[in-house]
């Protein structure tokens, strides 16, 4: 006799087989990003000045890769994991996790690596020098602002470098945790590992995740599953549309929501196997301009590009 499942059973069955989380691979996360940034910077369509910026960010990602190999922050203990799971909270939350000073060591090594480049633009060199001269309390205050736990204005010139060091620290945490330590949150649009917002989403094409959509954390690079055709900002499933630029990059659209009027970019690995959320978001500013004109706003900024506030 044929067994018939009701929709609830089908959903539960599907959920059991879906890989819920994809944690970052510390050996590859920043080297893959650097390679993609270089590839994007060489594509004519992105224009000259953004091409230079993508090259600089590729050097930054190289420096992040090197810095990540040298730090091993303390992971949450069993009690902290149990507490987070009980209350459906991120296990290493940006707002309250006690950062060790290792993140500042990463910042120093990132600034040293960039300052040592032969063709570094003068403004970048002076930002690196400025950051290297700051006191620990001043750097911590900048970190608090970027992690949105303070409301003071962001120093847009140094923000990408401070953010880069914080990414190294949180990827060092996320990449060494077990998936079982990370519970489900009540808020599906934030990272279950660290509580940050996603920079973009990716429809994966590998055998384990074929056709599934994952949101990619702006800070710790954790990816978490969310069904497709749903706003990653307000969770609406109505009024979702997909916009792209004619002759624009392959494998990229913007998922726009007519309920909250925001968008996030969505990348399709089956169209371009090398898609990388942070790099591709940065390399497609033309799409942001188009969507701004159409009345949509970004759900949140790219971690490596801050507008002065
Ligand atoms: Zn995260
Ligand atoms: Zn929405």
Coordinates of C-alpha atoms and ligand atoms in Angstrom, one line a residue:
X1 CA 0.0 0.0 0.0
X2 CA 1.3 3.4 -0.9
X3 CA 2.1 5.5 2.2
X4 CA 0.7 9.1 2.0
X5 CA 2.2 11.8 4.1
X6 CA 0.3 14.9 5.1
X7 CA 2.0 18.3 4.5
X8 CA 3.2 18.6 8.1
X9 CA 4.9 15.2 7.9
X10 CA 6.4 16.1 4.6
X11 CA 7.8 19.3 6.0
X12 CA 9.2 17.6 9.1
X13 CA 10.7 14.9 6.9
X14 CA 12.3 17.5 4.6
X15 CA 13.6 19.5 7.6
X16 CA 15.4 16.4 9.0
X17 CA 17.3 16.0 5.8
X18 CA 18.3 19.6 5.3
X19 CA 21.8 20.5 6.4
X20 CA 20.8 23.3 8.9
X21 CA 24.2 25.0 9.2
X22 CA 27.3 25.3 7.2
X23 CA 30.2 26.4 9.4
X24 CA 33.2 28.2 7.9
X25 CA 36.3 26.3 6.9
X26 CA 39.2 28.3 8.4
X27 CA 41.6 27.0 5.8
X28 CA 39.5 28.4 3.0
X29 CA 37.1 31.2 4.0
X30 CA 39.4 34.2 3.4
X31 CA 41.6 32.7 0.6
X32 CA 38.4 31.9 -1.4
X33 CA 37.2 35.5 -0.8
X34 CA 40.6 36.9 -1.9
X35 CA 40.6 34.9 -5.1
X36 CA 37.0 36.0 -5.9
X37 CA 37.8 39.6 -5.2
X38 CA 40.8 39.4 -7.6
X39 CA 38.6 37.8 -10.2
X40 CA 35.9 40.4 -9.8
X41 CA 38.4 43.3 -9.9
X42 CA 39.6 42.1 -13.3
X43 CA 36.2 42.0 -14.9
X44 CA 35.7 45.1 -17.0
X45 CA 32.1 45.6 -16.1
X46 CA 32.7 46.8 -12.6
X47 CA 34.6 50.0 -13.6
X48 CA 38.0 51.3 -12.7
X49 CA 37.7 52.8 -9.3
X50 CA 35.8 49.9 -7.7
X51 CA 38.3 47.6 -9.4
X52 CA 41.1 49.2 -7.4
X53 CA 39.0 48.9 -4.2
X54 CA 38.4 45.2 -4.9
X55 CA 42.1 44.7 -5.3
X56 CA 42.8 46.4 -2.0
X57 CA 40.1 44.2 -0.4
X58 CA 41.8 41.1 -1.9
X59 CA 45.0 42.1 -0.1
X60 CA 43.0 42.6 3.0
X61 CA 41.5 39.1 2.7
X62 CA 45.0 37.7 2.2
X63 CA 46.0 39.4 5.5
X64 CA 42.9 38.0 7.2
X65 CA 43.8 34.5 6.0
X66 CA 47.3 34.9 7.5
X67 CA 46.0 36.4 10.7
X68 CA 43.5 33.6 11.2
X69 CA 46.2 31.0 11.3
X70 CA 47.8 32.6 14.3
X71 CA 44.9 32.9 16.8
X72 CA 42.9 30.4 18.8
X73 CA 40.3 32.2 20.9
X74 CA 38.6 30.4 23.8
X75 CA 35.4 28.7 22.8
X76 CA 32.2 28.8 24.8
X77 CA 32.0 26.3 27.6
X78 CA 29.3 23.7 28.2
X79 CA 27.4 26.0 30.5
X80 CA 27.4 28.9 28.0
X81 CA 26.3 26.5 25.2
X82 CA 23.5 25.1 27.3
X83 CA 22.4 28.6 28.3
X84 CA 22.3 29.8 24.7
X85 CA 20.3 26.8 23.6
X86 CA 17.8 27.1 26.4
X87 CA 17.1 30.7 25.6
X88 CA 17.4 30.4 21.8
X89 CA 20.3 32.8 21.7
X90 CA 23.4 33.0 19.6
X91 CA 26.2 31.1 21.4
X92 CA 29.0 33.7 20.8
X93 CA 26.8 36.9 20.5
X94 CA 28.4 40.0 19.1
X95 CA 26.9 42.2 21.7
X96 CA 28.0 40.5 24.8
X97 CA 30.7 37.9 24.1
X98 CA 33.9 38.8 25.9
X99 CA 36.4 39.4 23.1
X100 CA 40.0 38.6 24.0
X101 CA 42.7 40.9 22.9
X102 CA 43.7 38.5 20.1
X103 CA 41.4 40.4 17.8
X104 CA 43.6 43.5 18.2
X105 CA 46.6 41.4 17.4
X106 CA 44.8 40.4 14.2
X107 CA 44.1 44.1 13.4
X108 CA 47.8 44.9 14.0
X109 CA 49.0 42.1 11.6
X110 CA 46.4 43.1 9.0
X111 CA 47.6 46.8 9.1
X112 CA 51.3 45.6 9.0
X113 CA 50.6 43.4 6.0
X114 CA 48.8 46.2 4.1
X115 CA 51.4 48.9 5.0
X116 CA 54.1 46.6 3.6
X117 CA 52.6 46.4 0.1
X118 CA 54.6 48.3 -2.4
X119 CA 51.7 49.9 -4.2
X120 CA 49.5 50.8 -1.3
X121 CA 47.6 54.1 -1.8
X122 CA 48.7 56.9 0.6
X123 CA 45.2 57.3 2.3
X124 CA 45.2 53.6 3.1
X125 CA 48.7 53.7 4.5
X126 CA 47.7 56.6 6.8
X127 CA 44.6 54.8 8.0
X128 CA 46.8 51.8 8.9
X129 CA 49.3 54.0 10.7
X130 CA 46.4 55.7 12.6
X131 CA 45.0 52.4 13.7
X132 CA 48.4 51.1 14.8
X133 CA 48.8 54.2 17.0
X134 CA 45.4 53.9 18.8
X135 CA 45.2 52.8 22.4
X136 CA 43.4 49.5 23.2
X137 CA 40.4 51.4 24.7
X138 CA 40.0 53.4 21.5
X139 CA 40.1 50.3 19.3
X140 CA 37.5 48.6 21.6
X141 CA 35.3 51.6 21.3
X142 CA 35.5 51.4 17.5
X143 CA 34.7 47.7 17.6
X144 CA 31.6 48.3 19.8
X145 CA 30.4 50.9 17.3
X146 CA 30.8 48.5 14.3
X147 CA 29.2 45.7 16.2
X148 CA 26.3 48.0 16.7
X149 CA 26.4 47.9 20.5
X150 CA 27.1 51.7 20.6
X151 CA 25.5 54.4 18.5
X152 CA 28.5 56.7 18.0
X153 CA 29.3 57.5 14.4
X154 CA 31.4 55.0 12.4
X155 CA 34.8 56.1 11.2
X156 CA 34.1 55.0 7.6
X157 CA 37.8 55.0 6.5
X158 CA 39.0 52.7 9.2
X159 CA 35.8 50.6 9.5
X160 CA 36.7 48.0 6.9
X161 CA 40.0 47.2 8.7
X162 CA 38.6 47.0 12.2
X163 CA 35.7 44.9 10.8
X164 CA 38.2 42.6 9.0
X165 CA 40.0 41.9 12.3
X166 CA 36.6 41.2 14.1
X167 CA 35.7 38.8 11.2
X168 CA 39.0 37.0 11.8
X169 CA 38.2 36.6 15.5
X170 CA 34.6 35.4 14.9
X171 CA 35.6 33.0 12.1
X172 CA 38.2 31.6 14.5
X173 CA 35.4 30.9 16.9
X174 CA 32.7 29.7 14.4
X175 CA 35.1 27.4 12.5
X176 CA 36.1 25.5 15.6
X177 CA 32.6 24.9 17.0
X178 CA 30.5 21.9 16.6
X179 CA 27.2 22.3 14.8
X180 CA 25.5 20.7 17.9
X181 CA 26.7 23.7 20.0
X182 CA 24.6 26.1 17.9
X183 CA 20.9 26.1 18.5
X184 CA 18.0 27.5 16.6
X185 CA 16.9 31.1 17.2
X186 CA 13.4 32.5 17.4
X187 CA 14.6 35.1 14.9
X188 CA 15.4 33.4 11.6
X189 CA 17.0 36.4 9.9
X190 CA 20.0 36.6 12.3
X191 CA 23.1 34.4 12.5
X192 CA 22.5 31.6 15.0
X193 CA 26.2 31.6 15.9
X194 CA 26.9 35.3 16.6
X195 CA 23.6 37.2 16.1
X196 CA 24.9 39.3 13.2
X197 CA 22.8 40.0 10.0
X198 CA 23.5 38.2 6.8
X199 CA 25.4 40.0 4.0
X200 CA 23.7 38.0 1.2
X201 CA 22.4 34.6 0.5
X202 CA 23.6 31.8 -1.6
X203 CA 21.7 29.0 -3.3
X204 CA 24.3 26.2 -3.0
X205 CA 24.9 23.6 -5.7
X206 CA 27.0 20.9 -4.0
X207 CA 25.6 17.4 -3.4
X208 CA 24.7 18.0 0.3
X209 CA 22.9 21.3 -0.2
X210 CA 21.8 21.2 -3.9
X211 CA 19.2 23.9 -4.5
X212 CA 19.1 25.0 -0.9
X213 CA 19.3 28.7 0.1
X214 CA 21.7 29.7 2.9
X215 CA 22.1 33.2 4.5
X216 CA 25.8 34.1 4.9
X217 CA 26.8 35.9 8.2
X218 CA 28.5 39.2 7.7
X219 CA 30.8 38.6 10.6
X220 CA 31.5 34.9 11.4
X221 CA 30.8 33.4 7.9
X222 CA 28.3 30.8 9.3
X223 CA 25.7 29.9 6.8
X224 CA 22.2 29.0 7.9
X225 CA 19.3 27.6 5.9
X226 CA 16.2 29.6 5.0
X227 CA 13.6 28.5 2.5
X228 CA 13.6 30.3 -0.9
X229 CA 11.3 33.1 -2.0
X230 CA 11.0 34.6 1.5
X231 CA 12.3 38.0 2.7
X232 CA 15.4 37.4 4.8
X233 CA 14.7 40.7 6.6
X234 CA 11.0 40.6 7.5
X235 CA 10.2 37.0 6.7
X236 CA 7.3 37.9 4.3
X237 CA 6.6 35.4 1.5
X238 CA 4.4 37.9 -0.4
X239 CA 5.6 40.5 -2.9
X240 CA 9.0 39.0 -3.4
X241 CA 10.7 39.8 -6.7
X242 CA 14.1 39.3 -8.2
X243 CA 16.0 42.1 -9.9
X244 CA 19.2 41.9 -11.9
X245 CA 21.1 44.1 -14.3
X246 CA 21.0 43.3 -18.0
X247 CA 24.4 41.8 -19.0
X248 CA 25.3 42.0 -15.3
X249 CA 27.3 39.4 -13.3
X250 CA 26.1 35.8 -13.7
X251 CA 24.6 34.0 -10.8
X252 CA 23.5 37.2 -9.0
X253 CA 20.1 38.8 -8.4
X254 CA 18.6 41.0 -5.7
X255 CA 15.7 39.5 -3.7
X256 CA 13.4 42.5 -3.2
X257 CA 10.5 42.6 -0.7
X258 CA 7.5 44.8 -1.2
X259 CA 6.4 44.4 2.4
X260 CA 9.5 46.0 4.0
X261 CA 11.0 47.6 0.9
X262 CA 14.4 46.1 1.5
X263 CA 16.6 43.8 -0.6
X264 CA 19.5 41.4 -0.2
X265 CA 21.5 39.9 -3.0
X266 CA 21.1 36.2 -3.7
X267 CA 23.8 34.2 -5.5
X268 CA 23.3 31.1 -7.5
X269 CA 26.2 28.6 -7.4
X270 CA 24.7 26.6 -10.2
X271 CA 25.2 29.6 -12.5
X272 CA 28.7 30.5 -11.3
X273 CA 30.4 27.9 -9.0
X274 CA 32.8 30.6 -7.6
X275 CA 30.2 32.9 -6.1
X276 CA 31.3 34.4 -2.7
X277 CA 28.8 36.5 -0.7
X278 CA 31.1 39.3 0.6
X279 CA 33.1 39.7 -2.6
X280 CA 30.1 39.5 -5.0
X281 CA 28.1 41.9 -2.9
X282 CA 30.9 44.4 -3.0
X283 CA 31.5 43.9 -6.8
X284 CA 27.9 44.6 -7.7
X285 CA 27.4 48.2 -6.6
X286 CA 25.7 49.0 -9.9
X287 CA 22.8 46.8 -8.8
X288 CA 22.6 48.7 -5.5
X289 CA 22.3 52.0 -7.5
X290 CA 19.5 50.5 -9.6
X291 CA 17.6 49.3 -6.6
X292 CA 18.0 52.6 -4.8
X293 CA 16.5 54.3 -7.7
X294 CA 13.6 51.8 -7.7
X295 CA 12.9 52.7 -4.0
X296 CA 14.4 49.7 -2.2
X297 CA 17.0 50.0 0.5
X298 CA 19.7 47.6 1.5
X299 CA 18.8 45.5 4.5
X300 CA 22.3 46.1 6.0
X301 CA 25.7 47.3 4.8
X302 CA 28.6 45.3 3.4
X303 CA 31.1 44.7 6.2
X304 CA 34.0 46.1 4.0
X305 CA 32.3 49.2 2.8
X306 CA 30.8 51.8 5.1
X307 CA 29.2 55.1 4.1
X308 CA 30.2 58.0 6.3
X309 CA 27.6 58.7 9.0
Ligands
LIG1 ZN1 27.7 34.9 12.6
LIG2 ZN1 10.7 42.1 3.8

